[in-house]
Amino acid sequence: QYGYRFRVVTLDGQVVNAGGSMTGGSASRSGGLLSRRGEIESLTSQAAGLKESAGQVRATMEQMEQELSALAAELWGIDSEIKNATEDKIRYEGERKRLEMALEEAGRQQRQAQEEEKRLTQRLAQLKEQNAGAAELLRDLQDQLTQAEGEIGEISARREESSRQLSGLGDQLAQKQLALLGEQKDIQALTGQLEQLSLQQQNQHQLKQERENRLASLAQENQQIAARMEALTQENSQLRQEKEALGAQIQEKNQQRTACEGQTTQLRAQSKEVTSRKELVARELARLEERKTTIQGDYDAIISRLWDEYEMTRSQAEEVAQKLEDPQRAQRRLAELKNKIKALGNVNVGAIEEYQEVSQRYTFLKTQVEDVEKSRAQLGKLITDLTGQMREIFLRNFQLINQNFSRIFTQRFGGGKAHLALTDDSDVLESGIEIFVQPPGKVINNLSALSGGEQTFVAIAIYFAILKVNPAPFCLLDEIEAALDDVNVSKFAQYLRRMTDKTQFIAITHRRGTMEEADVLYGVTMQEEGVSKLLELKVSEVEQKLGMKSSGQ
């Protein structure tokens, strides 16, 4: 029917080449491990015996598994008790070490408090000698210190009692430590107040000394200012005399300046008058120069015009010239004649034939333009209709693919959700497509966050969704499940099996799960060096020979 131009593959796996040669089908089964009948029969009998043995072994294994489960539960309980005891032992040892360390820290803090008490006593004695006015404050501080010593003594007694009852009074020891720390902070605060008072006394003494020095300095400056004031008084009287003399000179100079200003005003008026007359003369000279230039230009233009229009010189024109009674009327008549001559233009003898030719060409071109405009309108309408149909078909198929993709993704991943979306709903034919997926228990913002197997499974789900909308009669798959693990390979193969009702699949694969779902297996072997041989294995025939029931494949 097709002129032997195509290679044909039948549903049972036979291959008919374009040249007429055929592979598969009833190929020789005399060679190879897969076609040895004797071995298959032997294996069938062995399989029956192994099934009986397997039943007995299975019962024995179930009993042993029950016993093993009981022993494992008992062992788990013992391990739990051992772990609890170990944890209690570690916890008790840690608590004992913590209390011992707390006891040592309390002793150290007590020694520090005693040393601090001695240092404060010495400091108080020094402050009493240095500042008699602070005796009352020191007595208060001594009382507080005595109270703190008493509290420290009580804390020491409580510490000794805590050391005798170390195992049962850990919480009380912690409280006493906090109290001891509080008392130490109070002692430190009192020490800081004493030091601050000492610093204030020293500062007051320094301030008093500075003020006495400042008072002596101010007295010396006062004497200097008094001497300076006396000198300024003498200088002021001298300057007053000089001022009176200068006042007389200034009055004389003002009279002279008034006389000079009067003379200057007269001279400025005379200069302004001369300048005005000079400007008038200059403007008149410029006007006359401009008038001369204009007249000379008119004269040159008239001479040029005589020669250009009439080819006459001035002397020749004077000879033939006639006196005009009304120059304006003559000028108007001249302009009227020139306009009439100009209106005549160039005479075209072939204007009629040229008009007919141009008219025919115009009619022809106008008809073509109308045809082109009409065709363009029709094409525009056709393109609009086709674009609308393409949009409707694309949106309809896209929605079906999106629905299939969501369903297939959920089935294959065992949950989760996925969908497809357009990046630009206003222009679906030029829009991009975005893929949104969320496997169970994950939050994915980018497809790159998925593993290689998950990305492959998403791509396979989209491909199956497209095949659901538009099934192809024939499909070739080249190791598309290579990145999947064994569990997902089985899911892929099972779903691929469900789609064989409308599409024939040829899968190139190395994965066992895909091979187990195939109807026919083809392999290439080289039993002889340099000679490749094609082997065919039909799963249905193997099942019949081995006595296995079909699983619906």
Coordinates of C-alpha atoms in Angstrom, one line a residue:
Q1 CA 0.0 0.0 0.0
Y2 CA 2.9 2.5 0.8
G3 CA 5.3 1.2 -1.8
Y4 CA 7.7 -0.5 0.6
R5 CA 8.9 2.8 2.1
F6 CA 8.4 2.2 5.8
R7 CA 9.6 -0.3 8.5
V8 CA 6.5 -2.0 10.0
V9 CA 6.3 -3.2 13.6
T10 CA 3.4 -5.5 14.5
L11 CA 1.6 -5.6 17.9
D12 CA 3.3 -8.9 18.8
G13 CA 6.8 -7.5 18.2
Q14 CA 7.6 -8.7 14.6
V15 CA 9.7 -6.2 12.6
V16 CA 9.3 -6.1 8.7
N17 CA 12.0 -4.0 7.1
A18 CA 11.4 -1.9 3.9
G19 CA 13.5 -4.3 1.8
G20 CA 11.3 -7.3 2.8
S21 CA 13.4 -8.9 5.5
M22 CA 11.7 -9.8 8.8
T23 CA 12.9 -10.2 12.4
G24 CA 11.1 -11.5 15.4
G25 CA 8.0 -13.6 15.2
S26 CA 8.8 -17.2 14.4
A27 CA 12.6 -16.8 14.6
S28 CA 14.7 -19.9 15.4
R29 CA 14.5 -20.9 19.1
S30 CA 17.1 -23.6 18.8
G31 CA 19.9 -21.6 20.3
G32 CA 20.2 -19.4 23.4
L33 CA 19.3 -19.9 27.1
L34 CA 15.8 -18.5 26.7
S35 CA 14.6 -21.2 24.2
R36 CA 15.8 -24.4 25.7
R37 CA 12.7 -26.5 26.3
G38 CA 14.4 -29.2 28.4
E39 CA 15.7 -26.6 30.9
I40 CA 12.3 -25.0 31.1
E41 CA 10.6 -28.3 31.9
S42 CA 13.2 -29.1 34.5
L43 CA 12.9 -25.7 36.1
T44 CA 9.1 -26.2 36.1
S45 CA 9.3 -29.5 38.1
Q46 CA 11.9 -27.9 40.4
A47 CA 9.6 -25.0 40.9
A48 CA 6.7 -27.3 42.1
G49 CA 9.0 -29.0 44.6
L50 CA 10.3 -25.6 45.8
K51 CA 6.8 -24.4 46.3
E52 CA 6.0 -27.2 48.8
S53 CA 9.3 -26.7 50.6
A54 CA 8.6 -22.9 50.6
G55 CA 5.3 -23.5 52.4
Q56 CA 7.0 -25.5 55.2
V57 CA 9.8 -23.1 55.5
R58 CA 7.3 -20.2 55.6
A59 CA 5.4 -21.7 58.5
T60 CA 8.7 -22.3 60.4
M61 CA 9.8 -18.8 59.7
E62 CA 6.5 -17.3 61.0
Q63 CA 6.9 -19.3 64.3
M64 CA 10.5 -18.2 64.6
E65 CA 9.6 -14.6 63.8
Q66 CA 7.0 -14.6 66.6
E67 CA 9.6 -16.0 69.1
L68 CA 12.1 -13.4 67.8
S69 CA 9.6 -10.6 68.2
A70 CA 8.9 -11.7 71.8
L71 CA 12.6 -11.9 72.6
A72 CA 13.2 -8.5 70.9
A73 CA 10.4 -6.9 73.0
E74 CA 11.9 -8.4 76.2
L75 CA 15.4 -7.2 75.2
W76 CA 14.1 -3.7 74.3
G77 CA 12.5 -3.5 77.8
I78 CA 15.8 -4.5 79.5
D79 CA 17.8 -2.0 77.3
S80 CA 15.3 0.7 78.4
E81 CA 15.8 -0.1 82.1
I82 CA 19.6 -0.1 81.6
K83 CA 19.5 3.3 79.8
N84 CA 17.2 4.8 82.5
A85 CA 19.6 3.5 85.3
T86 CA 22.6 4.9 83.4
E87 CA 20.9 8.2 83.0
D88 CA 20.0 8.4 86.7
K89 CA 23.6 7.5 87.7
I90 CA 25.0 10.3 85.4
R91 CA 22.4 12.8 86.7
Y92 CA 23.2 12.0 90.4
E93 CA 27.0 12.2 89.8
G94 CA 26.5 15.6 88.0
E95 CA 24.3 16.8 90.9
R96 CA 27.0 15.7 93.5
K97 CA 29.8 17.4 91.5
R98 CA 27.7 20.6 91.2
L99 CA 27.0 20.7 95.0
E100 CA 30.7 20.1 95.7
M101 CA 31.7 22.9 93.4
A102 CA 29.0 25.2 94.9
L103 CA 30.4 24.4 98.4
E104 CA 33.9 25.3 97.3
E105 CA 32.6 28.5 95.7
A106 CA 30.8 29.4 98.9
G107 CA 34.1 28.9 101.0
R108 CA 36.0 31.0 98.5
Q109 CA 33.4 33.7 98.6
Q110 CA 33.5 33.6 102.5
R111 CA 37.2 34.1 102.5
Q112 CA 36.9 37.0 100.1
A113 CA 34.2 38.5 102.3
Q114 CA 36.5 38.3 105.3
E115 CA 39.3 39.9 103.4
E116 CA 37.0 42.6 102.2
E117 CA 35.8 43.1 105.8
K118 CA 39.4 43.7 106.9
R119 CA 40.1 46.0 104.0
L120 CA 36.9 48.0 104.8
T121 CA 37.8 48.2 108.5
Q122 CA 41.2 49.7 107.6
R123 CA 39.6 52.0 105.1
L124 CA 37.1 53.2 107.7
A125 CA 39.9 54.0 110.1
Q126 CA 41.7 56.1 107.5
L127 CA 38.5 57.9 106.6
K128 CA 37.9 58.8 110.2
E129 CA 41.3 60.4 110.4
Q130 CA 40.9 62.3 107.1
N131 CA 37.3 63.5 107.4
A132 CA 35.9 64.3 110.8
G133 CA 32.7 65.6 109.3
A134 CA 31.8 62.2 107.9
A135 CA 31.8 60.4 111.3
E136 CA 28.0 59.9 111.4
L137 CA 28.0 58.4 107.9
L138 CA 30.9 56.2 108.9
R139 CA 29.0 55.0 112.0
D140 CA 26.0 54.1 109.8
L141 CA 28.3 52.3 107.4
Q142 CA 30.0 50.5 110.4
D143 CA 26.6 49.4 111.6
Q144 CA 25.7 48.1 108.1
L145 CA 29.1 46.4 108.0
T146 CA 28.5 44.8 111.4
Q147 CA 25.1 43.6 110.2
A148 CA 26.7 42.2 107.1
E149 CA 29.4 40.4 109.2
G150 CA 26.6 38.9 111.3
E151 CA 24.8 37.8 108.2
I152 CA 28.1 36.4 106.9
G153 CA 28.5 34.4 110.1
E154 CA 24.9 33.1 109.7
I155 CA 25.7 32.1 106.1
S156 CA 28.9 30.3 107.3
A157 CA 26.9 28.4 109.9
R158 CA 24.3 27.5 107.3
R159 CA 27.1 26.5 104.9
E160 CA 28.5 24.0 107.6
E161 CA 25.0 22.6 108.1
S162 CA 24.6 22.3 104.3
S163 CA 28.0 20.5 104.1
R164 CA 26.7 17.9 106.6
Q165 CA 23.4 17.5 104.7
L166 CA 24.9 17.7 101.1
S167 CA 22.8 14.9 99.5
G168 CA 19.4 16.3 100.4
L169 CA 19.7 20.1 100.6
G170 CA 21.0 21.1 97.2
D171 CA 18.2 23.6 96.6
Q172 CA 18.7 25.3 100.0
L173 CA 22.4 25.7 99.3
A174 CA 21.6 27.4 96.0
Q175 CA 19.3 29.9 97.8
K176 CA 22.0 30.6 100.4
Q177 CA 24.5 31.2 97.6
L178 CA 22.1 33.8 96.1
A179 CA 21.8 35.5 99.5
L180 CA 25.5 35.5 99.9
L181 CA 26.0 37.1 96.5
G182 CA 23.4 39.8 97.4
E183 CA 25.3 40.6 100.7
Q184 CA 28.6 40.8 98.7
K185 CA 27.0 43.2 96.3
D186 CA 25.8 45.3 99.2
I187 CA 29.3 45.3 100.7
Q188 CA 30.7 46.3 97.3
A189 CA 28.1 49.1 97.1
L190 CA 29.1 50.5 100.5
T191 CA 32.8 50.3 99.5
G192 CA 32.0 52.3 96.4
Q193 CA 30.2 54.9 98.5
L194 CA 33.2 55.2 100.9
E195 CA 35.5 55.7 98.0
Q196 CA 33.2 58.2 96.4
L197 CA 33.1 60.2 99.6
S198 CA 36.9 60.2 99.8
L199 CA 37.1 61.4 96.2
Q200 CA 34.5 64.2 96.9
Q201 CA 36.6 65.4 99.9
Q202 CA 39.7 65.5 97.8
N203 CA 37.9 67.3 95.1
Q204 CA 36.5 69.9 97.5
H205 CA 40.0 70.5 98.9
Q206 CA 41.4 71.0 95.4
L207 CA 38.4 73.2 94.5
K208 CA 39.1 75.4 97.6
Q209 CA 42.8 75.7 96.7
E210 CA 41.9 76.6 93.1
R211 CA 39.4 79.3 94.3
E212 CA 42.0 80.9 96.6
N213 CA 44.5 81.0 93.8
R214 CA 41.8 82.4 91.5
L215 CA 41.0 85.1 94.1
A216 CA 44.7 86.2 94.4
S217 CA 44.9 86.3 90.6
L218 CA 41.7 88.4 90.4
A219 CA 43.1 90.9 92.9
Q220 CA 46.3 91.3 90.9
E221 CA 44.2 91.7 87.7
N222 CA 42.1 94.4 89.6
Q223 CA 45.2 96.4 90.3
Q224 CA 46.3 96.2 86.7
I225 CA 42.9 97.3 85.5
A226 CA 42.9 100.3 87.9
A227 CA 46.3 101.4 86.6
R228 CA 45.0 100.9 83.0
M229 CA 41.9 103.0 83.7
E230 CA 44.0 105.9 85.0
A231 CA 46.2 105.8 81.9
L232 CA 43.0 105.7 79.7
T233 CA 41.6 108.7 81.4
Q234 CA 44.6 110.8 80.7
E235 CA 44.6 109.6 77.1
N236 CA 40.9 110.4 76.8
S237 CA 41.5 114.0 77.8
Q238 CA 44.3 114.3 75.2
L239 CA 42.1 112.8 72.5
R240 CA 39.3 115.2 73.4
Q241 CA 41.6 118.2 72.7
E242 CA 42.7 116.7 69.4
K243 CA 39.1 116.1 68.5
E244 CA 38.2 119.8 68.9
A245 CA 41.1 120.8 66.7
L246 CA 40.2 118.3 64.1
G247 CA 36.5 119.5 64.2
A248 CA 37.6 123.0 63.2
Q249 CA 39.7 121.6 60.3
I250 CA 36.7 119.5 59.1
Q251 CA 34.4 122.5 59.1
E252 CA 36.9 124.4 57.0
K253 CA 37.3 121.5 54.6
N254 CA 33.5 121.1 54.2
Q255 CA 33.2 124.7 53.1
Q256 CA 35.9 124.1 50.5
R257 CA 34.2 120.9 49.3
T258 CA 30.9 122.8 48.9
A259 CA 32.5 125.3 46.6
C260 CA 34.2 122.6 44.6
E261 CA 31.0 120.7 44.2
G262 CA 29.3 123.9 42.7
Q263 CA 32.1 124.2 40.1
T264 CA 31.9 120.5 39.3
T265 CA 28.1 120.8 38.7
Q266 CA 28.6 123.6 36.2
L267 CA 31.3 121.7 34.4
R268 CA 29.2 118.5 34.3
A269 CA 26.3 120.5 32.7
Q270 CA 28.5 122.0 30.1
S271 CA 30.0 118.5 29.3
K272 CA 26.5 117.0 29.0
E273 CA 25.5 119.7 26.5
V274 CA 28.6 119.1 24.4
T275 CA 28.0 115.4 24.4
S276 CA 24.4 115.8 23.3
R277 CA 25.3 117.9 20.4
K278 CA 28.1 115.4 19.5
E279 CA 25.5 112.6 19.5
L280 CA 23.1 114.5 17.3
V281 CA 25.9 115.1 14.7
A282 CA 26.9 111.5 14.8
R283 CA 23.4 110.2 14.3
E284 CA 22.9 112.6 11.4
L285 CA 26.2 111.5 9.8
A286 CA 25.2 107.8 10.2
R287 CA 21.8 108.5 8.6
L288 CA 23.4 110.2 5.7
E289 CA 25.9 107.4 5.3
E290 CA 23.0 104.9 5.3
R291 CA 21.1 106.9 2.8
K292 CA 24.1 107.1 0.5
T293 CA 24.5 103.3 0.7
T294 CA 20.9 102.8 -0.1
I295 CA 20.9 105.1 -3.1
Q296 CA 24.1 103.5 -4.4
G297 CA 22.5 100.1 -4.1
D298 CA 19.3 101.2 -5.9
Y299 CA 21.5 102.8 -8.6
D300 CA 23.5 99.6 -9.1
A301 CA 20.3 97.5 -9.1
I302 CA 18.8 99.7 -11.8
I303 CA 21.9 99.5 -14.0
S304 CA 22.0 95.7 -13.6
R305 CA 18.3 95.4 -14.4
L306 CA 18.8 97.5 -17.5
W307 CA 21.4 95.2 -18.8
D308 CA 19.8 91.9 -17.6
E309 CA 16.3 92.7 -19.0
Y310 CA 17.0 95.0 -22.0
E311 CA 20.8 94.6 -22.6
M312 CA 21.2 98.4 -22.5
T313 CA 23.8 100.6 -20.8
R314 CA 22.9 103.8 -19.0
S315 CA 23.9 106.1 -21.9
Q316 CA 21.8 104.0 -24.3
A317 CA 18.8 104.1 -22.0
E318 CA 19.1 107.9 -21.7
E319 CA 19.0 108.2 -25.5
V320 CA 15.7 106.1 -25.9
A321 CA 14.0 107.1 -22.7
Q322 CA 10.7 108.9 -22.8
K323 CA 9.4 111.2 -20.1
L324 CA 6.5 109.7 -18.1
E325 CA 3.6 111.9 -17.2
D326 CA 2.3 109.5 -14.5
P327 CA 5.0 107.1 -13.2
Q328 CA 2.7 105.2 -10.9
R329 CA 0.3 104.4 -13.6
A330 CA 3.1 103.2 -15.8
Q331 CA 4.4 101.0 -13.0
R332 CA 1.0 99.4 -12.5
R333 CA 0.7 98.8 -16.3
L334 CA 4.1 97.2 -16.4
A335 CA 3.3 94.8 -13.5
E336 CA 0.0 93.8 -15.2
L337 CA 1.7 92.9 -18.4
K338 CA 4.4 90.9 -16.6
N339 CA 1.7 88.9 -14.7
K340 CA -0.1 88.0 -17.9
I341 CA 3.1 86.8 -19.6
K342 CA 4.0 84.7 -16.5
A343 CA 0.5 83.2 -16.4
L344 CA 0.8 81.9 -19.9
G345 CA 3.6 79.5 -18.9
N346 CA 5.3 76.9 -21.2
V347 CA 3.2 75.6 -24.1
N348 CA 2.9 71.8 -24.1
V349 CA 1.8 70.4 -27.5
G350 CA 1.3 66.7 -26.2
A351 CA -0.7 67.5 -23.1
I352 CA -3.9 65.7 -24.4
E353 CA -2.1 62.4 -25.1
E354 CA -0.2 62.6 -21.8
Y355 CA -3.5 63.2 -19.9
Q356 CA -5.1 60.1 -21.5
E357 CA -2.1 58.0 -20.6
V358 CA -1.9 59.2 -17.1
S359 CA -5.7 58.7 -16.6
Q360 CA -5.5 55.1 -17.8
R361 CA -2.6 54.3 -15.5
Y362 CA -4.4 56.0 -12.6
T363 CA -7.5 53.9 -13.2
F364 CA -5.4 50.7 -13.4
L365 CA -3.5 51.4 -10.2
K366 CA -6.6 52.4 -8.3
T367 CA -8.2 49.1 -9.2
Q368 CA -5.2 47.2 -8.0
V369 CA -5.1 49.2 -4.8
E370 CA -8.8 48.4 -4.1
D371 CA -8.1 44.7 -4.8
V372 CA -5.1 44.7 -2.4
E373 CA -7.1 46.5 0.3
K374 CA -10.0 44.0 -0.1
S375 CA -7.5 41.0 0.1
R376 CA -5.8 42.5 3.1
A377 CA -9.2 42.9 4.9
Q378 CA -10.1 39.3 4.1
L379 CA -6.7 38.0 5.2
G380 CA -6.9 40.1 8.4
K381 CA -10.4 38.6 9.1
L382 CA -9.1 35.1 8.4
I383 CA -6.1 35.6 10.7
T384 CA -8.3 37.0 13.4
D385 CA -10.7 33.9 13.1
L386 CA -7.7 31.5 13.1
T387 CA -6.1 33.2 16.1
G388 CA -9.4 33.0 18.0
Q389 CA -9.8 29.3 17.1
M390 CA -6.1 28.6 18.0
R391 CA -6.7 30.4 21.4
E392 CA -9.8 28.4 22.1
I393 CA -8.2 25.1 21.2
F394 CA -5.0 25.9 23.1
L395 CA -7.0 27.0 26.3
R396 CA -9.2 23.9 26.1
N397 CA -6.3 21.5 25.7
F398 CA -4.2 23.4 28.3
Q399 CA -7.0 23.0 30.8
L400 CA -7.3 19.3 30.1
I401 CA -3.6 18.8 30.3
N402 CA -3.5 20.8 33.6
Q403 CA -6.3 18.6 35.0
N404 CA -4.5 15.4 33.9
F405 CA -1.2 16.6 35.3
S406 CA -2.7 17.4 38.7
R407 CA -4.4 14.0 38.9
I408 CA -1.3 12.0 37.6
F409 CA 1.1 13.9 39.9
T410 CA -1.1 13.1 43.0
Q411 CA -1.4 9.4 42.0
R412 CA 2.3 8.9 41.3
F413 CA 3.6 10.9 44.3
G414 CA 1.1 9.5 46.7
G415 CA -0.3 12.9 47.5
G416 CA 0.8 16.6 47.2
K417 CA -0.5 18.9 44.5
A418 CA 0.6 20.4 41.2
H419 CA -0.7 22.6 38.4
L420 CA 0.3 24.5 35.3
A421 CA -0.2 28.3 34.9
L422 CA 0.2 30.8 32.1
T423 CA 2.6 33.7 32.6
D424 CA 0.4 36.1 30.5
D425 CA -3.4 35.4 30.4
S426 CA -3.9 38.3 28.0
D427 CA -1.8 36.8 25.3
V428 CA -2.0 33.0 25.7
L429 CA -0.4 32.2 22.3
E430 CA 2.8 34.1 23.2
S431 CA 2.6 33.3 26.9
G432 CA 5.1 31.2 28.8
I433 CA 4.0 28.2 31.0
E434 CA 5.0 27.9 34.7
I435 CA 5.0 24.6 36.6
F436 CA 4.0 24.6 40.2
V437 CA 4.5 21.3 42.2
Q438 CA 4.4 20.5 45.9
P439 CA 5.3 16.9 46.8
P440 CA 3.9 15.5 50.1
G441 CA 5.5 17.0 53.1
K442 CA 7.6 19.6 51.2
V443 CA 7.3 23.3 50.4
I444 CA 8.9 24.0 47.0
N445 CA 9.5 27.6 45.7
N446 CA 11.6 26.5 42.7
L447 CA 11.8 23.3 40.6
S448 CA 15.6 23.3 41.1
A449 CA 15.0 22.5 44.8
L450 CA 13.6 19.1 43.7
S451 CA 15.9 16.1 43.5
G452 CA 16.9 14.7 40.1
G453 CA 14.5 11.8 40.4
E454 CA 11.6 14.1 41.4
Q455 CA 12.3 16.5 38.5
T456 CA 12.3 13.5 36.1
F457 CA 9.0 12.2 37.6
V458 CA 7.4 15.7 37.2
A459 CA 8.5 15.7 33.5
I460 CA 7.1 12.2 33.0
A461 CA 3.8 13.3 34.6
I462 CA 3.5 16.2 32.2
Y463 CA 4.3 13.9 29.2
F464 CA 1.6 11.4 30.3
A465 CA -0.9 14.3 30.8
I466 CA -0.3 15.4 27.1
L467 CA -0.7 11.8 25.9
K468 CA -4.0 11.6 27.8
V469 CA -5.4 14.6 25.9
N470 CA -4.0 13.6 22.5
P471 CA -2.9 9.9 22.4
A472 CA -0.3 9.0 19.9
P473 CA -0.6 5.6 18.1
F474 CA 3.1 4.9 18.5
C475 CA 5.7 6.2 21.1
L476 CA 9.4 5.5 21.6
L477 CA 10.9 6.1 25.1
D478 CA 14.6 6.2 25.5
E479 CA 15.6 5.6 29.1
I480 CA 13.4 8.4 30.5
E481 CA 13.2 6.6 33.9
A482 CA 17.0 6.3 34.3
A483 CA 17.1 8.9 37.2
L484 CA 14.2 7.2 39.2
D485 CA 14.7 4.9 42.1
D486 CA 13.3 1.3 42.0
V487 CA 10.0 2.2 43.7
N488 CA 9.2 5.1 41.3
V489 CA 10.4 3.0 38.3
S490 CA 7.7 0.4 39.3
K491 CA 5.1 3.2 39.5
F492 CA 6.1 4.6 36.1
A493 CA 6.0 1.1 34.5
Q494 CA 2.5 0.4 36.0
Y495 CA 1.1 3.6 34.7
L496 CA 2.7 3.1 31.3
R497 CA 1.0 -0.3 31.2
R498 CA -2.4 1.4 31.7
M499 CA -1.9 3.6 28.7
T500 CA -1.2 0.8 26.2
D501 CA -4.8 0.6 25.3
K502 CA -4.4 3.5 22.9
T503 CA -0.7 3.8 22.3
Q504 CA 2.0 1.2 21.4
F505 CA 5.2 1.9 23.4
I506 CA 8.7 0.8 22.7
A507 CA 10.9 1.5 25.7
I508 CA 14.7 1.4 25.6
T509 CA 15.7 0.7 29.2
H510 CA 18.1 -1.0 31.6
R511 CA 15.6 -0.9 34.6
R512 CA 14.1 -4.2 35.8
G513 CA 10.8 -2.6 36.8
T514 CA 10.1 -1.4 33.3
M515 CA 11.0 -4.8 31.8
E516 CA 8.7 -6.7 34.1
E517 CA 5.7 -4.7 32.7
A518 CA 6.6 -5.3 29.0
D519 CA 4.8 -7.8 26.7
V520 CA 7.8 -8.6 24.6
L521 CA 11.5 -8.2 25.4
Y522 CA 14.2 -7.8 22.8
G523 CA 17.8 -8.1 23.4
V524 CA 21.0 -8.2 21.4
T525 CA 23.7 -10.8 22.1
M526 CA 27.0 -11.8 20.5
Q527 CA 27.4 -15.6 20.8
E528 CA 30.0 -15.5 18.1
E529 CA 32.6 -12.8 17.8
G530 CA 31.6 -10.1 15.4
V531 CA 28.1 -11.6 14.9
S532 CA 25.2 -9.8 16.7
K533 CA 22.0 -11.8 17.2
L534 CA 18.5 -10.4 18.1
L535 CA 16.7 -12.4 20.8
E536 CA 13.0 -12.1 21.5
L537 CA 11.1 -13.1 24.6
K538 CA 7.3 -13.0 24.9
V539 CA 6.2 -12.8 28.4
S540 CA 2.9 -14.6 27.7
E541 CA 4.6 -17.6 26.3
V542 CA 7.0 -17.8 29.3
E543 CA 4.0 -17.7 31.7
Q544 CA 2.2 -20.5 29.9
K545 CA 5.3 -22.7 29.8
L546 CA 6.1 -22.0 33.5
G547 CA 2.5 -22.5 34.5
M548 CA 2.2 -19.0 36.0
K549 CA -1.1 -17.2 36.0
S550 CA -1.4 -14.0 34.0
S551 CA -1.5 -10.7 36.0
G552 CA -3.6 -9.0 33.4
Q553 CA -0.7 -8.0 31.2

